[in-house]
Short mmCIF file of C-alpha atoms in Angstrom, two decimals:
data_model
loop_
_atom_site.label_atom_id
_atom_site.label_comp_id
_atom_site.label_asym_id
_atom_site.label_seq_id
_atom_site.Cartn_x
_atom_site.Cartn_y
_atom_site.Cartn_z
CA MET A 1 82.97 -63.62 -79.14
CA PRO A 2 83.91 -65.08 -75.99
CA GLY A 3 81.90 -63.98 -73.05
CA LEU A 4 84.81 -62.44 -70.75
CA GLU A 5 85.88 -60.37 -73.85
CA LEU A 6 82.59 -59.30 -74.56
CA VAL A 7 81.84 -58.18 -71.05
CA VAL A 8 85.30 -56.14 -70.99
CA LEU A 9 84.34 -54.49 -74.25
CA LEU A 10 80.78 -53.62 -72.98
CA GLY A 11 82.31 -52.26 -69.75
CA VAL A 12 84.96 -50.06 -71.64
CA THR A 13 82.16 -48.98 -73.93
CA VAL A 14 79.84 -47.86 -71.28
CA LEU A 15 82.81 -45.94 -69.36
CA ALA A 16 83.93 -44.05 -72.55
CA GLY A 17 80.35 -43.34 -73.60
CA ASN A 18 79.42 -41.72 -70.28
CA VAL A 19 82.85 -39.71 -70.06
CA LEU A 20 82.16 -38.50 -73.69
CA ALA A 21 78.51 -37.46 -72.91
CA ARG A 22 79.53 -35.47 -70.02
CA ARG A 23 82.24 -33.60 -71.92
CA LEU A 24 79.81 -33.00 -75.03
CA GLY A 25 76.86 -32.15 -72.64
CA VAL A 26 74.87 -34.74 -74.47
CA ALA A 27 72.39 -37.27 -72.88
CA PRO A 28 74.36 -40.39 -72.13
CA PRO A 29 72.08 -42.78 -74.22
CA VAL A 30 72.61 -41.10 -77.37
CA VAL A 31 76.29 -41.36 -77.19
CA LEU A 32 76.03 -45.06 -76.03
CA LEU A 33 73.90 -45.81 -79.01
CA ALA A 34 76.42 -44.35 -81.34
CA LEU A 35 79.12 -46.19 -79.81
CA GLY A 36 77.07 -49.44 -80.03
CA VAL A 37 76.77 -49.02 -83.71
CA LEU A 38 80.36 -48.85 -83.78
CA VAL A 39 81.05 -51.55 -81.59
CA GLY A 40 79.00 -53.67 -83.90
CA LEU A 41 81.58 -53.27 -86.66
CA VAL A 42 83.94 -55.35 -84.71
CA PRO A 43 83.80 -58.76 -86.48
CA ALA A 44 83.72 -60.84 -83.18
CA VAL A 45 80.81 -58.73 -82.21
CA SER A 46 78.95 -58.69 -85.46
CA GLN A 47 78.13 -62.16 -84.90
CA THR A 48 76.68 -61.74 -81.50
CA GLN A 49 72.94 -61.94 -81.29
CA LEU A 50 71.13 -60.72 -78.25
CA PRO A 51 68.79 -63.21 -77.12
CA PRO A 52 65.29 -61.84 -76.16
CA GLU A 53 65.30 -63.45 -72.83
CA VAL A 54 68.36 -61.67 -71.70
CA VAL A 55 66.38 -58.48 -71.80
CA LEU A 56 63.24 -59.86 -70.84
CA LEU A 57 64.16 -62.20 -67.94
CA ILE A 58 67.36 -60.53 -66.49
CA PHE A 59 67.76 -57.02 -67.54
CA LEU A 60 64.21 -55.94 -67.65
CA PRO A 61 62.74 -57.08 -64.11
CA VAL A 62 65.85 -55.27 -62.24
CA LEU A 63 65.19 -52.08 -64.04
CA LEU A 64 61.54 -52.01 -63.23
CA TYR A 65 61.81 -53.10 -59.87
CA TRP A 66 64.26 -50.18 -59.17
CA GLU A 67 62.26 -47.86 -61.03
CA SER A 68 59.07 -48.75 -59.13
CA LEU A 69 60.84 -48.43 -55.41
CA THR A 70 62.13 -44.92 -56.40
CA THR A 71 58.90 -43.78 -57.95
CA SER A 72 56.36 -41.63 -56.07
CA SER A 73 53.38 -43.47 -55.20
CA ARG A 74 51.65 -40.41 -53.99
CA GLU A 75 52.08 -38.83 -57.45
CA ILE A 76 50.69 -42.04 -59.21
CA ARG A 77 47.67 -41.88 -57.17
CA SER A 78 47.18 -38.16 -57.90
CA ASN A 79 47.47 -38.91 -61.66
CA LEU A 80 46.23 -42.32 -61.84
CA ARG A 81 43.50 -41.57 -64.35
CA GLY A 82 46.01 -40.10 -66.94
CA ILE A 83 48.55 -42.94 -66.31
CA VAL A 84 46.05 -45.39 -66.96
CA LEU A 85 44.59 -44.07 -70.11
CA MET A 86 48.31 -43.55 -71.34
CA SER A 87 49.23 -46.94 -70.45
CA THR A 88 46.15 -48.73 -71.95
CA VAL A 89 44.23 -46.56 -74.64
CA LEU A 90 47.32 -45.00 -75.91
CA VAL A 91 49.15 -47.94 -76.55
CA ILE A 92 46.35 -49.73 -78.24
CA LEU A 93 46.07 -46.50 -80.53
CA THR A 94 49.50 -46.48 -81.25
CA ALA A 95 49.85 -50.03 -82.20
CA TRP A 96 46.87 -49.73 -84.42
CA ALA A 97 48.26 -46.55 -86.10
CA VAL A 98 51.68 -48.38 -86.58
CA ALA A 99 50.11 -51.57 -87.98
CA ALA A 100 47.99 -49.52 -90.37
CA ALA A 101 51.09 -47.61 -91.59
CA GLY A 102 53.13 -50.83 -91.95
CA HIS A 103 50.21 -52.44 -93.93
CA ALA A 104 50.03 -49.37 -96.06
CA LEU A 105 53.84 -49.94 -96.82
CA GLY A 106 53.29 -53.65 -97.74
CA LEU A 107 53.47 -55.45 -94.58
CA PRO A 108 50.64 -58.22 -94.05
CA TRP A 109 48.52 -57.35 -91.24
CA GLY A 110 49.85 -59.78 -88.81
CA PRO A 111 53.21 -58.70 -88.96
CA ALA A 112 52.23 -55.04 -89.18
CA TRP A 113 50.31 -55.54 -85.78
CA VAL A 114 53.54 -57.33 -84.46
CA LEU A 115 55.47 -54.14 -85.24
CA GLY A 116 52.75 -51.81 -83.95
CA ALA A 117 53.21 -53.88 -80.57
CA ALA A 118 56.84 -53.74 -80.43
CA VAL A 119 57.11 -49.84 -80.81
CA ALA A 120 53.88 -48.98 -78.92
CA PRO A 121 55.22 -48.81 -75.28
CA THR A 122 57.48 -46.29 -74.29
CA ASP A 123 60.69 -47.36 -71.94
CA ALA A 124 61.17 -46.76 -68.25
CA THR A 125 64.83 -46.50 -68.24
CA ALA A 126 65.06 -44.25 -71.43
CA VAL A 127 62.49 -41.85 -69.73
CA GLY A 128 64.45 -41.92 -66.61
CA ALA A 129 67.72 -41.20 -68.45
CA LEU A 130 66.55 -38.46 -70.58
CA ALA A 131 63.84 -36.66 -68.68
CA ARG A 132 65.54 -35.78 -65.59
CA ALA A 133 65.14 -31.92 -65.85
CA LEU A 134 61.27 -32.08 -65.85
CA PRO A 135 58.98 -31.42 -62.95
CA ARG A 136 58.40 -34.00 -60.45
CA ARG A 137 54.84 -34.81 -61.46
CA GLN A 138 55.63 -34.93 -65.28
CA VAL A 139 58.46 -37.25 -64.52
CA THR A 140 56.20 -39.49 -62.44
CA VAL A 141 53.55 -39.65 -64.95
CA LEU A 142 56.18 -40.66 -67.64
CA ARG A 143 57.85 -43.23 -65.57
CA ALA A 144 54.41 -44.77 -64.42
CA GLU A 145 53.24 -44.78 -67.94
CA SER A 146 56.34 -46.56 -69.11
CA LEU A 147 56.04 -49.00 -66.26
CA ILE A 148 52.66 -50.30 -67.03
CA ASN A 149 52.29 -50.04 -70.71
CA ASP A 150 54.45 -52.88 -71.37
CA GLY A 151 51.71 -55.27 -70.17
CA THR A 152 49.40 -53.84 -72.93
CA ALA A 153 51.89 -54.02 -75.59
CA LEU A 154 52.79 -57.65 -74.86
CA VAL A 155 49.13 -58.76 -74.90
CA ILE A 156 48.89 -56.99 -78.31
CA PHE A 157 52.01 -58.78 -79.41
CA GLY A 158 50.93 -62.29 -78.30
CA LEU A 159 47.84 -61.92 -80.06
CA ALA A 160 49.50 -60.70 -83.40
CA VAL A 161 51.92 -63.32 -83.25
CA GLY A 162 49.38 -65.80 -82.55
CA LEU A 163 47.26 -64.97 -85.29
CA THR A 164 50.24 -64.68 -87.93
CA VAL A 165 51.62 -68.46 -86.74
CA GLY A 166 47.85 -69.66 -86.73
CA GLU A 167 47.36 -70.51 -83.00
CA GLU A 168 44.98 -67.58 -81.82
CA HIS A 169 41.49 -66.77 -82.97
CA LEU A 170 40.48 -63.23 -82.40
CA THR A 171 37.16 -62.85 -80.46
CA VAL A 172 36.05 -60.04 -78.22
CA PRO A 173 35.66 -62.65 -75.11
CA HIS A 174 38.88 -64.12 -76.00
CA VAL A 175 40.89 -60.76 -76.10
CA GLY A 176 39.15 -59.51 -72.96
CA ALA A 177 40.19 -62.59 -71.23
CA LEU A 178 43.69 -62.22 -72.08
CA PHE A 179 43.78 -58.62 -71.00
CA LEU A 180 42.12 -59.45 -67.44
CA LEU A 181 44.73 -62.39 -67.11
CA ALA A 182 47.57 -60.06 -68.00
CA TYR A 183 46.57 -57.13 -65.40
CA GLY A 184 44.87 -59.23 -62.87
CA GLY A 185 47.10 -62.16 -62.45
CA GLY A 186 50.11 -59.86 -62.77
CA ALA A 187 48.84 -57.64 -59.94
CA ALA A 188 47.89 -60.60 -57.66
CA VAL A 189 51.58 -62.19 -58.39
CA GLY A 190 52.96 -58.87 -57.51
CA VAL A 191 50.90 -58.67 -54.07
CA ALA A 192 51.78 -62.21 -53.28
CA VAL A 193 55.53 -61.98 -53.77
CA ALA A 194 55.59 -58.37 -51.70
CA TRP A 195 53.91 -60.20 -49.02
CA VAL A 196 56.56 -62.84 -48.90
CA ASN A 197 59.09 -60.38 -49.34
CA MET A 198 57.76 -58.33 -46.35
CA ASN A 199 57.65 -61.39 -44.02
CA LEU A 200 60.94 -62.68 -45.06
CA ARG A 201 62.70 -59.09 -44.43
CA ARG A 202 60.91 -58.74 -41.15
CA ARG A 203 62.72 -61.99 -40.03
CA LEU A 204 65.96 -61.82 -41.64
CA GLN A 205 68.58 -59.99 -39.49
CA ASP A 206 71.45 -60.48 -41.70
CA PRO A 207 71.72 -57.89 -44.19
CA LEU A 208 73.29 -60.16 -46.91
CA LEU A 209 70.39 -62.40 -46.61
CA GLY A 210 67.85 -59.55 -46.76
CA ASN A 211 69.12 -57.97 -49.99
CA LEU A 212 69.47 -61.27 -51.34
CA VAL A 213 65.45 -61.45 -51.02
CA MET A 214 65.45 -58.08 -52.44
CA ILE A 215 67.28 -59.33 -55.48
CA LEU A 216 65.16 -62.29 -56.09
CA ALA A 217 61.86 -60.67 -55.48
CA PRO A 218 61.61 -59.04 -59.12
CA PHE A 219 62.69 -62.23 -60.73
CA THR A 220 60.49 -64.29 -58.80
CA ALA A 221 57.57 -62.02 -59.68
CA TYR A 222 58.25 -62.08 -63.21
CA LEU A 223 58.92 -65.64 -63.54
CA LEU A 224 55.77 -66.68 -61.50
CA ALA A 225 53.50 -64.15 -63.70
CA GLU A 226 54.83 -65.74 -66.90
CA LEU A 227 54.29 -69.09 -65.89
CA ILE A 228 50.46 -68.22 -65.64
CA HIS A 229 50.69 -66.41 -68.91
CA ALA A 230 50.05 -63.12 -66.72
CA SER A 231 52.06 -59.77 -67.07
CA GLY A 232 55.48 -60.14 -65.70
CA VAL A 233 55.84 -56.45 -65.90
CA LEU A 234 53.01 -55.62 -63.80
CA ALA A 235 53.74 -58.13 -61.27
CA VAL A 236 57.29 -56.66 -60.90
CA VAL A 237 56.11 -53.03 -60.94
CA VAL A 238 53.15 -54.02 -58.25
CA SER A 239 55.30 -55.69 -55.98
CA GLY A 240 58.02 -52.64 -56.21
CA LEU A 241 55.35 -50.11 -55.25
CA ILE A 242 54.09 -52.04 -52.41
CA MET A 243 57.65 -52.58 -50.97
CA ALA A 244 58.31 -48.74 -51.73
CA GLN A 245 55.36 -47.91 -49.22
CA VAL A 246 56.27 -50.56 -46.50
CA ALA A 247 60.02 -50.61 -46.49
CA PRO A 248 60.81 -47.32 -44.54
CA ARG A 249 59.02 -49.28 -41.48
CA LEU A 250 60.44 -52.62 -42.35
CA ILE A 251 63.80 -52.44 -43.61
CA ARG A 252 66.74 -52.07 -41.00
CA ALA A 253 69.11 -49.43 -41.78
CA GLU A 254 72.06 -51.48 -42.33
CA HIS A 255 69.98 -53.51 -44.89
CA ARG A 256 68.96 -50.29 -46.62
CA ARG A 257 72.41 -48.97 -46.65
CA GLN A 258 73.94 -52.17 -48.41
CA ALA A 259 71.13 -51.89 -51.04
CA LEU A 260 71.70 -48.13 -51.80
CA ALA A 261 75.30 -49.31 -52.47
CA PHE A 262 74.23 -52.10 -54.91
CA TRP A 263 71.26 -51.15 -56.83
CA PRO A 264 72.18 -47.84 -58.27
CA LEU A 265 75.38 -49.10 -59.64
CA ALA A 266 73.76 -52.38 -60.85
CA THR A 267 71.00 -50.46 -62.53
CA PHE A 268 73.27 -47.93 -64.19
CA LEU A 269 75.44 -50.62 -65.51
CA ILE A 270 72.37 -52.69 -66.94
CA ASN A 271 70.77 -49.45 -68.23
CA ALA A 272 73.99 -48.28 -70.06
CA THR A 273 74.61 -51.98 -71.43
CA LEU A 274 70.96 -52.01 -72.82
CA PHE A 275 71.71 -48.90 -74.97
CA VAL A 276 74.87 -50.12 -76.29
CA LEU A 277 73.29 -53.55 -77.24
CA VAL A 278 70.44 -51.64 -79.21
CA GLY A 279 73.23 -50.24 -81.31
CA VAL A 280 74.78 -53.43 -81.78
CA GLU A 281 71.51 -55.06 -82.67
CA LEU A 282 70.98 -52.28 -85.31
CA GLN A 283 74.44 -53.31 -87.20
CA TYR A 284 73.18 -57.17 -86.88
CA ALA A 285 69.68 -56.50 -88.41
CA LEU A 286 71.38 -54.20 -91.03
CA ARG A 287 73.61 -56.93 -92.25
CA HIS A 288 70.70 -59.60 -92.83
CA MET A 289 68.70 -57.29 -95.06
CA SER A 290 68.82 -57.06 -98.90
CA ARG A 291 69.28 -53.45 -100.37
CA PRO A 292 65.73 -53.23 -101.54
CA ASP A 293 64.44 -54.37 -98.02
CA LEU A 294 66.94 -51.83 -96.46
CA GLU A 295 65.54 -49.10 -98.59
CA ASP A 296 61.72 -49.93 -97.59
CA ALA A 297 62.90 -50.50 -94.18
CA LEU A 298 64.50 -46.98 -93.91
CA VAL A 299 61.17 -45.53 -95.31
CA ALA A 300 59.39 -47.55 -92.66
CA ILE A 301 61.42 -46.22 -89.88
CA GLY A 302 60.76 -42.81 -90.79
CA VAL A 303 56.94 -43.13 -91.21
CA VAL A 304 56.78 -45.20 -88.02
CA SER A 305 58.81 -42.54 -86.09
CA VAL A 306 56.56 -39.88 -87.37
CA VAL A 307 53.24 -41.81 -86.50
CA LEU A 308 54.54 -42.33 -82.98
CA VAL A 309 54.98 -38.64 -82.25
CA ALA A 310 51.70 -37.87 -84.16
CA VAL A 311 49.57 -40.44 -82.31
CA ARG A 312 51.06 -39.18 -78.90
CA PHE A 313 50.44 -35.52 -79.30
CA ALA A 314 47.04 -36.18 -80.66
CA PHE A 315 46.01 -38.40 -77.77
CA LEU A 316 47.78 -36.02 -75.10
CA PHE A 317 45.75 -32.87 -76.36
CA GLY A 318 42.59 -34.69 -77.43
CA SER A 319 42.14 -36.78 -74.19
CA ALA A 320 42.97 -33.61 -72.04
CA TYR A 321 40.27 -31.34 -73.61
CA LEU A 322 38.08 -34.11 -73.51
CA LEU A 323 38.36 -34.82 -69.82
CA ARG A 324 38.08 -31.29 -69.31
CA ALA A 325 34.87 -31.04 -70.77
CA ILE A 326 33.59 -34.07 -68.70
CA ASP A 327 35.27 -33.26 -65.38
CA ARG A 328 34.74 -29.89 -64.29
CA ARG A 329 35.63 -30.35 -60.41
CA PRO A 330 37.60 -27.56 -58.81
CA GLU A 331 40.37 -30.06 -57.81
CA GLN A 332 40.82 -31.52 -61.12
CA ARG A 333 41.15 -27.72 -62.49
CA LEU A 334 43.91 -27.40 -59.99
CA ARG A 335 45.99 -30.16 -61.51
CA ARG A 336 45.48 -29.45 -65.15
CA MET A 337 48.76 -29.39 -67.10
CA SER A 338 49.61 -26.37 -69.26
CA ASP A 339 49.70 -27.06 -73.31
CA ARG A 340 53.56 -26.17 -73.05
CA ALA A 341 54.03 -28.99 -70.44
CA ARG A 342 51.92 -31.52 -72.61
CA VAL A 343 54.28 -30.67 -75.66
CA VAL A 344 57.04 -31.68 -73.49
CA SER A 345 55.44 -34.82 -72.62
CA GLY A 346 54.86 -35.44 -76.24
CA PHE A 347 58.51 -35.38 -77.00
CA ALA A 348 59.36 -37.40 -74.07
CA GLY A 349 57.86 -40.70 -75.55
CA PHE A 350 60.99 -42.55 -75.91
CA ARG A 351 61.28 -46.37 -76.79
CA GLY A 352 64.07 -48.61 -75.83
CA ALA A 353 65.28 -52.00 -74.83
CA VAL A 354 61.62 -53.50 -74.19
CA SER A 355 60.63 -52.65 -77.76
CA LEU A 356 63.87 -54.33 -78.89
CA ALA A 357 63.22 -57.36 -76.81
CA VAL A 358 59.64 -57.97 -78.21
CA ALA A 359 60.81 -57.63 -81.73
CA LEU A 360 63.43 -60.27 -81.07
CA SER A 361 60.79 -62.40 -79.51
CA VAL A 362 59.19 -62.98 -82.95
CA PRO A 363 59.41 -66.74 -83.69
CA GLU A 364 61.41 -67.64 -86.77
CA ILE A 365 58.90 -70.11 -88.23
CA LEU A 366 55.00 -70.33 -88.42
CA ASP A 367 53.10 -73.48 -87.79
CA SER A 368 53.43 -74.78 -91.34
CA GLY A 369 57.21 -74.66 -91.06
CA ALA A 370 57.48 -71.66 -93.29
CA PRO A 371 59.54 -68.55 -92.08
CA PHE A 372 57.54 -65.72 -90.14
CA PRO A 373 57.09 -63.25 -92.67
CA ASP A 374 59.26 -60.06 -92.62
CA ARG A 375 60.81 -60.92 -89.09
CA ASP A 376 64.31 -59.06 -90.21
CA PHE A 377 62.31 -56.31 -91.52
CA ILE A 378 60.56 -55.99 -88.01
CA VAL A 379 63.54 -56.24 -86.07
CA PHE A 380 65.43 -53.74 -88.10
CA VAL A 381 62.58 -51.31 -88.20
CA THR A 382 62.03 -51.52 -84.40
CA SER A 383 65.79 -50.79 -83.94
CA GLY A 384 65.73 -47.89 -86.26
CA VAL A 385 62.80 -46.37 -84.34
CA ILE A 386 64.47 -46.77 -81.00
CA VAL A 387 67.58 -44.93 -82.42
CA VAL A 388 65.47 -42.28 -83.96
CA THR A 389 63.46 -41.53 -80.77
CA LEU A 390 66.39 -41.63 -78.53
CA VAL A 391 68.69 -39.66 -80.63
CA VAL A 392 66.21 -36.99 -82.47
CA GLN A 393 63.94 -36.74 -79.19
CA GLY A 394 66.70 -36.85 -76.94
CA LEU A 395 68.66 -33.97 -78.60
CA LEU A 396 65.55 -32.08 -79.08
CA LEU A 397 64.05 -32.42 -75.70
CA PRO A 398 66.24 -29.99 -73.72
CA GLY A 399 65.43 -27.25 -76.25
CA VAL A 400 61.70 -28.17 -75.93
CA VAL A 401 62.12 -27.78 -72.23
CA ARG A 402 63.82 -24.37 -72.55
CA TRP A 403 61.05 -23.22 -75.15
CA ALA A 404 58.21 -24.41 -72.53
CA ARG A 405 59.66 -22.36 -69.70
CA LEU A 406 58.00 -24.89 -67.18
CA PRO A 407 58.08 -23.28 -63.61
CA ARG A 408 60.92 -24.57 -61.57
CA ASP A 409 59.91 -27.65 -59.03
CA THR A 410 60.64 -26.72 -55.78
CA SER A 411 58.26 -29.17 -54.05
CA VAL A 412 60.99 -31.77 -53.22
CA GLU A 413 63.19 -29.13 -51.58
CA GLU A 414 60.21 -27.62 -49.64
CA GLU A 415 58.95 -31.13 -48.38
CA GLU A 416 62.58 -32.21 -47.38
CA ILE A 417 63.10 -29.01 -45.29
CA LEU A 418 59.45 -29.81 -43.90
CA ALA A 419 60.35 -33.32 -42.84
CA GLU A 420 63.95 -32.17 -41.55
CA THR A 421 62.42 -29.56 -39.37
CA THR A 422 59.37 -31.59 -38.13
CA ALA A 423 61.62 -34.54 -37.09
CA ALA A 424 63.98 -32.14 -35.38
CA GLU A 425 61.14 -30.44 -33.43
CA GLU A 426 59.60 -33.63 -32.45
CA ALA A 427 62.76 -35.24 -31.45
CA LEU A 428 63.69 -32.34 -29.19
CA ARG A 429 60.12 -32.50 -27.62
CA ALA A 430 60.85 -36.26 -27.11
CA LEU A 431 64.33 -35.80 -25.56
CA PRO A 432 63.59 -35.37 -21.94
CA ARG A 433 61.46 -38.32 -21.70
CA LEU A 434 63.70 -40.50 -23.56
CA ALA A 435 66.70 -39.51 -21.65
CA ALA A 436 64.64 -40.29 -18.44
CA GLU A 437 63.75 -43.69 -19.78
CA LEU A 438 67.34 -44.69 -20.58
CA GLY A 439 68.82 -43.10 -17.51
CA THR A 440 70.92 -40.80 -19.58
CA SER A 441 73.20 -38.21 -17.83
CA PRO A 442 72.06 -34.70 -17.95
CA ASN A 443 75.38 -33.54 -19.54
CA VAL A 444 74.90 -35.97 -22.55
CA ALA A 445 71.26 -34.95 -22.94
CA GLN A 446 72.31 -31.36 -22.93
CA TRP A 447 74.93 -32.09 -25.36
CA LEU A 448 72.48 -33.74 -27.92
CA ARG A 449 70.02 -30.86 -27.46
CA GLN A 450 72.41 -28.34 -28.42
CA GLU A 451 73.33 -30.23 -31.49
CA TYR A 452 69.67 -31.02 -32.68
CA GLU A 453 68.91 -27.33 -31.94
CA GLY A 454 71.57 -26.37 -34.22
CA GLN A 455 70.55 -28.77 -36.88
CA LEU A 456 66.82 -27.30 -36.55
CA ALA A 457 68.09 -23.64 -36.92
CA ALA A 458 70.07 -24.74 -40.03
CA ALA A 459 66.74 -26.46 -41.61
CA ARG A 460 64.71 -23.54 -40.83
CA ALA A 461 67.30 -20.97 -42.44
CA ARG A 462 67.38 -23.06 -45.43
CA GLY A 463 63.73 -22.89 -45.80
CA ALA A 464 63.81 -19.11 -45.23
CA GLY A 465 66.34 -18.85 -48.14
CA THR A 466 68.78 -16.96 -46.13
CA ASP A 467 72.43 -18.16 -47.24
CA GLY A 468 74.05 -15.74 -44.75
CA ASP A 469 71.97 -16.76 -41.73
CA PRO A 470 74.26 -17.47 -38.74
CA ALA A 471 73.00 -20.94 -38.16
CA LEU A 472 73.78 -22.00 -41.73
CA VAL A 473 77.25 -20.22 -41.36
CA HIS A 474 77.68 -22.37 -38.20
CA ASN A 475 76.67 -25.61 -39.63
CA ARG A 476 78.76 -25.09 -42.63
CA HIS A 477 82.03 -24.44 -40.49
CA TYR A 478 80.97 -27.25 -38.19
CA ASN A 479 80.78 -29.66 -41.15
CA GLU A 480 84.23 -28.40 -42.96
CA LEU A 481 86.09 -28.78 -39.66
CA ARG A 482 84.67 -32.29 -39.07
CA LEU A 483 85.66 -33.21 -42.42
CA ALA A 484 89.04 -32.02 -42.24
CA LEU A 485 89.52 -34.07 -39.07
CA ILE A 486 88.17 -36.99 -40.63
CA ALA A 487 90.79 -36.83 -43.56
CA HIS A 488 93.40 -36.34 -40.72
CA LYS A 489 92.15 -39.51 -38.72
CA ARG A 490 92.16 -41.23 -41.98
CA ALA A 491 95.71 -40.44 -42.67
CA THR A 492 96.95 -41.39 -39.35
CA VAL A 493 95.36 -44.75 -39.67
CA VAL A 494 96.67 -45.27 -43.13
CA ARG A 495 100.09 -44.48 -41.54
CA LEU A 496 99.74 -46.86 -38.57
CA ARG A 497 99.02 -49.54 -41.17
CA ASP A 498 102.11 -48.66 -43.38
CA GLU A 499 104.38 -48.67 -40.32
CA GLN A 500 102.82 -52.20 -39.59
CA ARG A 501 101.65 -51.11 -36.15
CA ILE A 502 98.20 -52.09 -37.27
CA ASP A 503 96.61 -54.90 -39.56
CA ASP A 504 94.76 -54.18 -42.94
CA THR A 505 91.62 -55.90 -41.33
CA VAL A 506 91.80 -53.18 -38.42
CA LEU A 507 92.36 -50.43 -41.28
CA ARG A 508 89.34 -51.63 -43.02
CA ARG A 509 87.02 -51.46 -40.27
CA LEU A 510 87.86 -47.92 -39.09
CA GLN A 511 88.10 -46.94 -42.71
CA THR A 512 84.40 -47.92 -43.04
CA THR A 513 83.25 -45.90 -40.01
CA LEU A 514 85.01 -42.90 -41.22
CA ASP A 515 83.63 -43.18 -44.82
CA TYR A 516 80.13 -43.41 -43.66
CA GLU A 517 80.66 -40.28 -41.52
CA GLU A 518 82.43 -38.51 -44.09
CA VAL A 519 79.58 -39.32 -46.55
CA ARG A 520 76.85 -38.23 -43.98
CA LEU A 521 78.47 -34.70 -43.76
CA ALA A 522 79.24 -34.39 -47.24
CA GLY A 523 75.52 -34.81 -47.85
CA SER A 524 74.43 -32.46 -45.54
CA GLU A 525 77.05 -29.79 -47.26
CA ASP A 526 75.33 -30.78 -50.82
CA VAL A 527 71.88 -29.95 -49.29
CA GLU A 528 73.08 -26.33 -48.54
#
C-alpha cells in the first residue's frame, strides 16, 4: 500500500478505536488490536510487513524517553531492589520457562530461547495505557520494570540467535561480558547524552532549537549505544531519568510549554499506532503458516501465555517472602505490599510492541544458508501472546483491581497541595523584599499580595477538604468570571477580524495569549 494511504488508514483507525473504546468503556489498546486485525484483512494492507527497525529505532526511543521523563525518580529509588530483580532475574526466569515450554512443544532449543527472549519483557507503553487506575507506587514499579527489562531480554535474544545461526559460543565469561556491556555501556551512553543535552539546553534561547535537541536526545542515545553493542533501551531510559531531575531548573518556561504541547500528542499517536500494527502483523503471520503449524501455534500461544502468568505470580510471591525472611528492617516492613496488590501486579504484566519487534528481528537465514528454523512460528506465537495478554489481562485487570480493594492513593493530591501552599507562603514572605528591589509601587505590591493570599486560602481549603469554604467559593467565582470575560474578548477579536479592522496575524497573537490564560484558569478549576 502506498505510504500516504497507509498513514491515513492508520490515523482513521486510531481515531475510531479510541472513540469506540470510550463508548464501550474498554481499554483503548484492546479495541485498537481488534481493529488492527480487521485492517489486516484489507488486501493492500495484508502485504505490508512491519520492519523491526521501525519499532526499535523510530517508535521505541520516543516512547521510552517520554516514559522516563514522566516517571517518578523518587519512587524508583525507593523501590530499586524490587525493580532490579523484576527487570533482570524475572526476565531470565521467564525466558527460561518459555524456552522449556517451547522445547517441550517441539521447538529446537535455539528457537525456543528466541521465543522466550521475545515474550519475556513487559511493555512500558502497554503498562502505561492499561494500569492507570493503580496507586502511584505500583504504577511506578511496573513502568520502571518495563523500561529496564528490555535490555535483559535483548541480551538473551542476541545470545539465542547467535547460538542458532552459529555465531556465538556460550561461556560464563562471555555471557557476563555481554550483560556488563549492555548495562554498563548503555548507562554510560545515557549519562553522556544527558550531559550534552543539558549543556545545549542551557545555551539555546530559541524554544524551537531547544525542543529539537530534546527530540534528538532519545534517538542519539539509542543509536550510540547500539553502535557499541550496548543496550539502547537503557541508554534512553538513563538519559530521560537524568533530564527529568535537572529539567525543572534548566528548561525555560517557553521551551517547556512547547514540549508539553508536542510530546503527549506524539506519544499518543505512536502508542496507538503500534497497537494497530500488532493486529495487522498477526494477520500477516497467520497467512504464512500451514494448517498443522497453525494448530501447533495456537496451542503454543495458550501454553506460553499461561507460563508467563504463572512465572510472574510465582516470582512476585516467592521473592517477596524470601526478602521478608532476609530483610527485617522496620523501614522495609513499612514498604511491604499486600498480597492483593501483588495479585494486581501479576495481572499487569502486559506484552507489547517490543516483543513483536524482537520477534521480527529474527534473521531469515542461518550462516549455512538454510532458513532460520521456525521463524514464522516464533513471530505468530509472539503476536498471539501479545494479543492474549493485552485483551484477556486487560479485560480482567479492572475487575481484579476492584477485587483487591486497594486503598485510594491520595499522595499526589496531598503533595500538590503542600507544594502550592508552601510556594505561596514563601512568595508572600519574599514579596516586600522583591518589591523593594524592583522599585514596585505599593499599590501593585498590595494587589499582588491580595491575589496570592486568595490563592493560599483556596489551597488550604482544598487541603482541609471543605468544599463550601468561602475561599474556594470566591476562587471558583473569580475563575468563572475570568473565563466568561476571556470568551467575550475572544469573540470581540474575531469580530474585528471579520470586519477586516485587524489582520489574521494580529488575531492569532491575541488568541494565543487568551488561550494560555484560559488553559491556566481551566486547569485550576479542574484541580478543585
